[in-house]
Amino acid sequence: MTFPARGFKADGGHLIMKKVKASGFKARVAAVYSAENGGTRTSASLSVDKDCVFTSDSSEDQIIGVYGFDQPGQSEDLVVSADICGKIINTNPKATVSPVSTFGSDVYSSQKIVLHDGAVVECASTECPAIYFPSRGELVLEGGSVKGTTGIYTKGGKIIVPEGSNAVVEATQAEHVPAEFNNNGCTNTGEALTIDNCHTTSLHGENLVYFQPDSHEVKGGTFKSACGVDIGSYATHDENLSQRTTFSKFVSGGVFSSKVDDVLVADGFKCVEEGESFKVVAAE
């Protein structure tokens, strides 16, 4: 198969990728956009099946990018999504863009990424996480694995890890670096999952909280970190804007390589040591 120079772009509709293997890309392989179709904006979706393998050594392009529209009042009912069952890998240790990501705080249409069993998202970079989700919408970990110096960093999307999920999220960075405010990017924290309730000003002049969700849900999955902090929750903000509330009490299940901070454990649950790991279980 011959690929366009900058890979694929789905402007509306549903793009299905099966048994596609591609390497050596300096640009994104598949990007998903909600589209203007005769003046009408439409939702768009992408499916990457289990036999797809996308690798890249690019320093500045993602492999799977999920994008929406930035016009308030015109895009809120649209969903732009990617279902991933295949392998998405960036091997560049200096990459500055995550191999799987959404587009930032000014996007009003909802963006959704779902990782299924068999999915692999890996990033060798010391500069960025494997998955970056700075937009409204949902990142759902039904299965698969995510590995990077930082695993997942969200500024606005809701994290959902269902009960019974066998997803594994691993961070390999030895040093823990607490998140700091960044209006156009994130801190490489070394955490498996970083949740940042980030506060900034949008291009439309509004004060935004990166479309903060009402809550997050970690009910399953396995989280590992070399730095000893599997999940971090923050409320970074522009010094000229008010402090935001740090998300808490959203972990009600899962297996962890280190003890989960009590402030993150949901009411009615507790974190207990079990062998060489920790589990969040219902309190007696």
PDB file of C-alpha atoms in Angstrom, residues 54-241:
ATOM      1  CA  PHE A  54       2.274   1.955  13.119  1.00  0.00           C
ATOM      2  CA  THR A  55       5.799   2.956  14.123  1.00  0.00           C
ATOM      3  CA  SER A  56       7.497   6.321  13.856  1.00  0.00           C
ATOM      4  CA  ASP A  57      10.774   7.965  14.795  1.00  0.00           C
ATOM      5  CA  SER A  58       9.414  11.473  14.233  1.00  0.00           C
ATOM      6  CA  SER A  59      10.325  14.112  16.789  1.00  0.00           C
ATOM      7  CA  GLU A  60       7.339  16.383  16.205  1.00  0.00           C
ATOM      8  CA  ASP A  61       4.338  14.530  14.787  1.00  0.00           C
ATOM      9  CA  GLN A  62       1.837  12.261  16.461  1.00  0.00           C
ATOM     10  CA  ILE A  63       0.758   9.007  14.856  1.00  0.00           C
ATOM     11  CA  ILE A  64      -2.919   9.069  15.817  1.00  0.00           C
ATOM     12  CA  GLY A  65      -4.352  12.550  16.240  1.00  0.00           C
ATOM     13  CA  VAL A  66      -7.988  13.182  17.190  1.00  0.00           C
ATOM     14  CA  TYR A  67      -9.245  16.685  16.402  1.00  0.00           C
ATOM     15  CA  GLY A  68     -12.542  18.545  16.686  1.00  0.00           C
ATOM     16  CA  PHE A  69     -13.882  22.028  15.923  1.00  0.00           C
ATOM     17  CA  ASP A  70     -13.164  25.144  17.935  1.00  0.00           C
ATOM     18  CA  GLN A  71     -16.344  27.157  17.358  1.00  0.00           C
ATOM     19  CA  PRO A  72     -18.506  27.532  20.493  1.00  0.00           C
ATOM     20  CA  GLY A  73     -22.207  26.957  19.918  1.00  0.00           C
ATOM     21  CA  GLN A  74     -21.586  24.962  16.723  1.00  0.00           C
ATOM     22  CA  SER A  75     -19.711  21.828  17.708  1.00  0.00           C
ATOM     23  CA  GLU A  76     -20.784  20.687  21.171  1.00  0.00           C
ATOM     24  CA  ASP A  77     -22.967  17.824  19.884  1.00  0.00           C
ATOM     25  CA  LEU A  78     -20.228  16.312  17.707  1.00  0.00           C
ATOM     26  CA  VAL A  79     -18.028  13.381  18.696  1.00  0.00           C
ATOM     27  CA  VAL A  80     -14.654  12.714  17.084  1.00  0.00           C
ATOM     28  CA  SER A  81     -13.322   9.310  18.095  1.00  0.00           C
ATOM     29  CA  ALA A  82     -10.641   6.678  17.661  1.00  0.00           C
ATOM     30  CA  ASP A  83     -10.953   3.006  18.622  1.00  0.00           C
ATOM     31  CA  ILE A  84      -7.514   1.441  18.890  1.00  0.00           C
ATOM     32  CA  CYS A  85      -6.795  -2.288  18.895  1.00  0.00           C
ATOM     33  CA  GLY A  86      -3.421  -2.181  17.110  1.00  0.00           C
ATOM     34  CA  LYS A  87       0.102  -1.035  17.923  1.00  0.00           C
ATOM     35  CA  ILE A  88       1.126   2.648  17.923  1.00  0.00           C
ATOM     36  CA  ILE A  89       4.829   3.159  18.705  1.00  0.00           C
ATOM     37  CA  ASN A  90       7.204   6.135  18.589  1.00  0.00           C
ATOM     38  CA  THR A  91      10.867   5.179  19.059  1.00  0.00           C
ATOM     39  CA  ASN A  92      12.409   8.676  19.166  1.00  0.00           C
ATOM     40  CA  PRO A  93      13.804   9.491  22.640  1.00  0.00           C
ATOM     41  CA  LYS A  94      13.593  13.220  21.840  1.00  0.00           C
ATOM     42  CA  ALA A  95      10.044  13.288  20.450  1.00  0.00           C
ATOM     43  CA  THR A  96       8.106  16.330  21.659  1.00  0.00           C
ATOM     44  CA  VAL A  97       4.646  15.107  20.598  1.00  0.00           C
ATOM     45  CA  SER A  98       2.862  12.059  21.984  1.00  0.00           C
ATOM     46  CA  PRO A  99       2.130   9.277  19.469  1.00  0.00           C
ATOM     47  CA  VAL A 100      -1.570   9.350  20.453  1.00  0.00           C
ATOM     48  CA  SER A 101      -3.152  12.670  21.336  1.00  0.00           C
ATOM     49  CA  THR A 102      -6.135  14.974  21.053  1.00  0.00           C
ATOM     50  CA  PHE A 103      -6.125  18.673  20.308  1.00  0.00           C
ATOM     51  CA  GLY A 104      -6.212  21.194  23.128  1.00  0.00           C
ATOM     52  CA  SER A 105      -8.446  23.327  25.202  1.00  0.00           C
ATOM     53  CA  ASP A 106     -10.270  25.331  22.529  1.00  0.00           C
ATOM     54  CA  VAL A 107     -11.969  22.369  20.877  1.00  0.00           C
ATOM     55  CA  TYR A 108     -15.676  22.361  21.661  1.00  0.00           C
ATOM     56  CA  SER A 109     -16.629  19.071  20.029  1.00  0.00           C
ATOM     57  CA  SER A 110     -16.147  16.020  22.219  1.00  0.00           C
ATOM     58  CA  GLN A 111     -13.135  13.823  21.511  1.00  0.00           C
ATOM     59  CA  LYS A 112     -12.949  10.178  22.506  1.00  0.00           C
ATOM     60  CA  ILE A 113     -10.222   7.555  22.457  1.00  0.00           C
ATOM     61  CA  VAL A 114     -10.885   3.938  23.431  1.00  0.00           C
ATOM     62  CA  LEU A 115      -8.105   1.390  23.914  1.00  0.00           C
ATOM     63  CA  HIS A 116      -9.218  -2.212  23.526  1.00  0.00           C
ATOM     64  CA  ASP A 117      -7.593  -5.577  24.246  1.00  0.00           C
ATOM     65  CA  GLY A 118      -4.476  -5.955  22.127  1.00  0.00           C
ATOM     66  CA  ALA A 119      -3.831  -2.231  21.797  1.00  0.00           C
ATOM     67  CA  VAL A 120      -0.238  -1.101  22.396  1.00  0.00           C
ATOM     68  CA  VAL A 121       0.761   2.549  22.712  1.00  0.00           C
ATOM     69  CA  GLU A 122       4.453   3.147  23.406  1.00  0.00           C
ATOM     70  CA  CYS A 123       6.645   6.236  23.418  1.00  0.00           C
ATOM     71  CA  ALA A 124      10.411   6.219  24.015  1.00  0.00           C
ATOM     72  CA  SER A 125      10.599   9.982  24.500  1.00  0.00           C
ATOM     73  CA  THR A 126      11.891  11.649  27.651  1.00  0.00           C
ATOM     74  CA  GLU A 127       9.957  14.781  26.632  1.00  0.00           C
ATOM     75  CA  CYS A 128       6.296  13.713  26.477  1.00  0.00           C
ATOM     76  CA  PRO A 129       3.787  11.067  27.603  1.00  0.00           C
ATOM     77  CA  ALA A 130       2.629   8.147  25.495  1.00  0.00           C
ATOM     78  CA  ILE A 131      -0.934   9.530  25.435  1.00  0.00           C
ATOM     79  CA  TYR A 132      -1.751  13.230  25.792  1.00  0.00           C
ATOM     80  CA  PHE A 133      -5.424  14.197  26.251  1.00  0.00           C
ATOM     81  CA  PRO A 134      -5.823  17.973  26.721  1.00  0.00           C
ATOM     82  CA  SER A 135      -9.410  18.248  25.457  1.00  0.00           C
ATOM     83  CA  ARG A 136     -13.017  17.653  26.409  1.00  0.00           C
ATOM     84  CA  GLY A 137     -14.250  14.100  26.002  1.00  0.00           C
ATOM     85  CA  GLU A 138     -13.265  10.666  27.285  1.00  0.00           C
ATOM     86  CA  LEU A 139     -10.235   8.420  27.314  1.00  0.00           C
ATOM     87  CA  VAL A 140     -11.458   4.880  27.978  1.00  0.00           C
ATOM     88  CA  LEU A 141      -9.064   2.059  28.859  1.00  0.00           C
ATOM     89  CA  GLU A 142     -10.972  -1.161  28.268  1.00  0.00           C
ATOM     90  CA  GLY A 143      -7.724  -3.067  27.699  1.00  0.00           C
ATOM     91  CA  GLY A 144      -4.341  -2.879  26.027  1.00  0.00           C
ATOM     92  CA  SER A 145      -1.095  -1.383  27.270  1.00  0.00           C
ATOM     93  CA  VAL A 146       0.411   2.096  27.448  1.00  0.00           C
ATOM     94  CA  LYS A 147       4.103   2.655  28.130  1.00  0.00           C
ATOM     95  CA  GLY A 148       6.269   5.751  28.238  1.00  0.00           C
ATOM     96  CA  THR A 149       8.463   7.792  30.544  1.00  0.00           C
ATOM     97  CA  THR A 150       5.066   9.176  31.532  1.00  0.00           C
ATOM     98  CA  GLY A 151       2.091   7.002  30.658  1.00  0.00           C
ATOM     99  CA  ILE A 152      -0.983   9.211  30.219  1.00  0.00           C
ATOM    100  CA  TYR A 153      -1.464  12.937  30.820  1.00  0.00           C
ATOM    101  CA  THR A 154      -4.919  14.524  30.704  1.00  0.00           C
ATOM    102  CA  LYS A 155      -5.820  18.190  31.111  1.00  0.00           C
ATOM    103  CA  GLY A 156      -9.490  18.088  30.269  1.00  0.00           C
ATOM    104  CA  GLY A 157     -10.752  14.679  29.268  1.00  0.00           C
ATOM    105  CA  LYS A 158     -12.424  12.201  31.582  1.00  0.00           C
ATOM    106  CA  ILE A 159     -10.437   9.072  32.364  1.00  0.00           C
ATOM    107  CA  ILE A 160     -12.537   5.899  32.494  1.00  0.00           C
ATOM    108  CA  VAL A 161     -10.981   2.565  33.462  1.00  0.00           C
ATOM    109  CA  PRO A 162     -13.894   0.136  33.862  1.00  0.00           C
ATOM    110  CA  GLU A 163     -14.105  -2.546  36.507  1.00  0.00           C
ATOM    111  CA  GLY A 164     -12.480  -5.697  35.144  1.00  0.00           C
ATOM    112  CA  SER A 165     -10.305  -3.818  32.662  1.00  0.00           C
ATOM    113  CA  ASN A 166      -6.976  -5.544  32.013  1.00  0.00           C
ATOM    114  CA  ALA A 167      -5.332  -2.360  30.720  1.00  0.00           C
ATOM    115  CA  VAL A 168      -1.728  -1.851  31.850  1.00  0.00           C
ATOM    116  CA  VAL A 169      -0.262   1.654  32.054  1.00  0.00           C
ATOM    117  CA  GLU A 170       3.461   1.888  32.801  1.00  0.00           C
ATOM    118  CA  ALA A 171       5.792   4.840  33.347  1.00  0.00           C
ATOM    119  CA  THR A 172       9.541   4.218  33.165  1.00  0.00           C
ATOM    120  CA  GLN A 173      11.005   7.568  34.278  1.00  0.00           C
ATOM    121  CA  ALA A 174      12.934   7.136  37.536  1.00  0.00           C
ATOM    122  CA  GLU A 175      12.483  10.712  38.748  1.00  0.00           C
ATOM    123  CA  HIS A 176       9.124  12.053  39.887  1.00  0.00           C
ATOM    124  CA  VAL A 177       8.472  15.587  38.582  1.00  0.00           C
ATOM    125  CA  PRO A 178       5.247  17.161  39.905  1.00  0.00           C
ATOM    126  CA  ALA A 179       3.107  18.799  37.238  1.00  0.00           C
ATOM    127  CA  GLU A 180       3.493  22.534  36.639  1.00  0.00           C
ATOM    128  CA  PHE A 181       1.267  24.884  34.650  1.00  0.00           C
ATOM    129  CA  ASN A 182       1.921  24.756  30.925  1.00  0.00           C
ATOM    130  CA  ASN A 183      -0.385  26.622  28.559  1.00  0.00           C
ATOM    131  CA  ASN A 184       0.746  24.556  25.573  1.00  0.00           C
ATOM    132  CA  GLY A 185       1.899  21.166  26.713  1.00  0.00           C
ATOM    133  CA  CYS A 186       2.541  19.250  29.894  1.00  0.00           C
ATOM    134  CA  THR A 187       5.101  18.138  32.442  1.00  0.00           C
ATOM    135  CA  ASN A 188       6.763  14.764  31.971  1.00  0.00           C
ATOM    136  CA  THR A 189       5.877  13.689  35.496  1.00  0.00           C
ATOM    137  CA  GLY A 190       7.031  10.065  35.479  1.00  0.00           C
ATOM    138  CA  GLU A 191       3.560   8.999  36.620  1.00  0.00           C
ATOM    139  CA  ALA A 192       1.562   6.248  34.963  1.00  0.00           C
ATOM    140  CA  LEU A 193      -1.482   8.540  34.990  1.00  0.00           C
ATOM    141  CA  THR A 194      -1.415  12.301  35.467  1.00  0.00           C
ATOM    142  CA  ILE A 195      -4.722  14.136  35.863  1.00  0.00           C
ATOM    143  CA  ASP A 196      -4.369  17.895  35.625  1.00  0.00           C
ATOM    144  CA  ASN A 197      -7.316  20.238  36.205  1.00  0.00           C
ATOM    145  CA  CYS A 198      -5.607  22.948  34.173  1.00  0.00           C
ATOM    146  CA  HIS A 199      -6.898  26.532  34.135  1.00  0.00           C
ATOM    147  CA  THR A 200      -6.060  28.941  31.336  1.00  0.00           C
ATOM    148  CA  THR A 201      -7.578  31.468  28.941  1.00  0.00           C
ATOM    149  CA  SER A 202      -8.961  30.262  25.606  1.00  0.00           C
ATOM    150  CA  LEU A 203      -8.413  31.755  22.177  1.00  0.00           C
ATOM    151  CA  HIS A 204     -12.008  32.970  22.389  1.00  0.00           C
ATOM    152  CA  GLY A 205     -11.239  35.056  25.466  1.00  0.00           C
ATOM    153  CA  GLU A 206     -13.023  32.785  27.927  1.00  0.00           C
ATOM    154  CA  ASN A 207     -11.575  31.401  31.128  1.00  0.00           C
ATOM    155  CA  LEU A 208     -11.399  27.654  30.547  1.00  0.00           C
ATOM    156  CA  VAL A 209     -10.602  24.702  32.730  1.00  0.00           C
ATOM    157  CA  TYR A 210      -9.794  22.599  29.705  1.00  0.00           C
ATOM    158  CA  PHE A 211     -13.437  21.525  29.754  1.00  0.00           C
ATOM    159  CA  GLN A 212     -13.047  19.737  33.052  1.00  0.00           C
ATOM    160  CA  PRO A 213     -15.200  16.625  33.516  1.00  0.00           C
ATOM    161  CA  ASP A 214     -17.356  16.158  36.583  1.00  0.00           C
ATOM    162  CA  SER A 215     -15.202  13.262  37.722  1.00  0.00           C
ATOM    163  CA  HIS A 216     -12.835  10.469  36.717  1.00  0.00           C
ATOM    164  CA  GLU A 217     -13.311   6.711  37.131  1.00  0.00           C
ATOM    165  CA  VAL A 218     -10.507   4.286  37.874  1.00  0.00           C
ATOM    166  CA  LYS A 219     -12.198   1.001  38.731  1.00  0.00           C
ATOM    167  CA  GLY A 220      -9.724  -1.460  37.219  1.00  0.00           C
ATOM    168  CA  GLY A 221      -6.489  -1.782  35.305  1.00  0.00           C
ATOM    169  CA  THR A 222      -2.863  -1.988  36.418  1.00  0.00           C
ATOM    170  CA  PHE A 223      -0.663   1.069  36.937  1.00  0.00           C
ATOM    171  CA  LYS A 224       3.106   0.960  37.349  1.00  0.00           C
ATOM    172  CA  SER A 225       5.725   3.662  37.785  1.00  0.00           C
ATOM    173  CA  ALA A 226       9.476   3.574  38.285  1.00  0.00           C
ATOM    174  CA  CYS A 227       9.313   6.849  40.237  1.00  0.00           C
ATOM    175  CA  GLY A 228       6.958   5.475  42.871  1.00  0.00           C
ATOM    176  CA  VAL A 229       3.913   7.640  42.067  1.00  0.00           C
ATOM    177  CA  ASP A 230       1.425   5.761  39.897  1.00  0.00           C
ATOM    178  CA  ILE A 231      -1.325   8.410  39.816  1.00  0.00           C
ATOM    179  CA  GLY A 232      -0.945  12.153  40.270  1.00  0.00           C
ATOM    180  CA  SER A 233      -3.787  14.668  40.497  1.00  0.00           C
ATOM    181  CA  TYR A 234      -3.149  18.399  40.124  1.00  0.00           C
ATOM    182  CA  ALA A 235      -4.803  21.754  39.568  1.00  0.00           C
ATOM    183  CA  THR A 236      -2.214  23.820  37.720  1.00  0.00           C
ATOM    184  CA  HIS A 237      -3.269  27.281  36.610  1.00  0.00           C
ATOM    185  CA  ASP A 238      -2.232  30.594  35.116  1.00  0.00           C
ATOM    186  CA  GLU A 239      -1.078  32.870  37.939  1.00  0.00           C
ATOM    187  CA  ASN A 240      -3.632  35.466  36.776  1.00  0.00           C
ATOM    188  CA  LEU A 241      -6.548  33.062  37.147  1.00  0.00           C
TER     189      LEU A 241
END
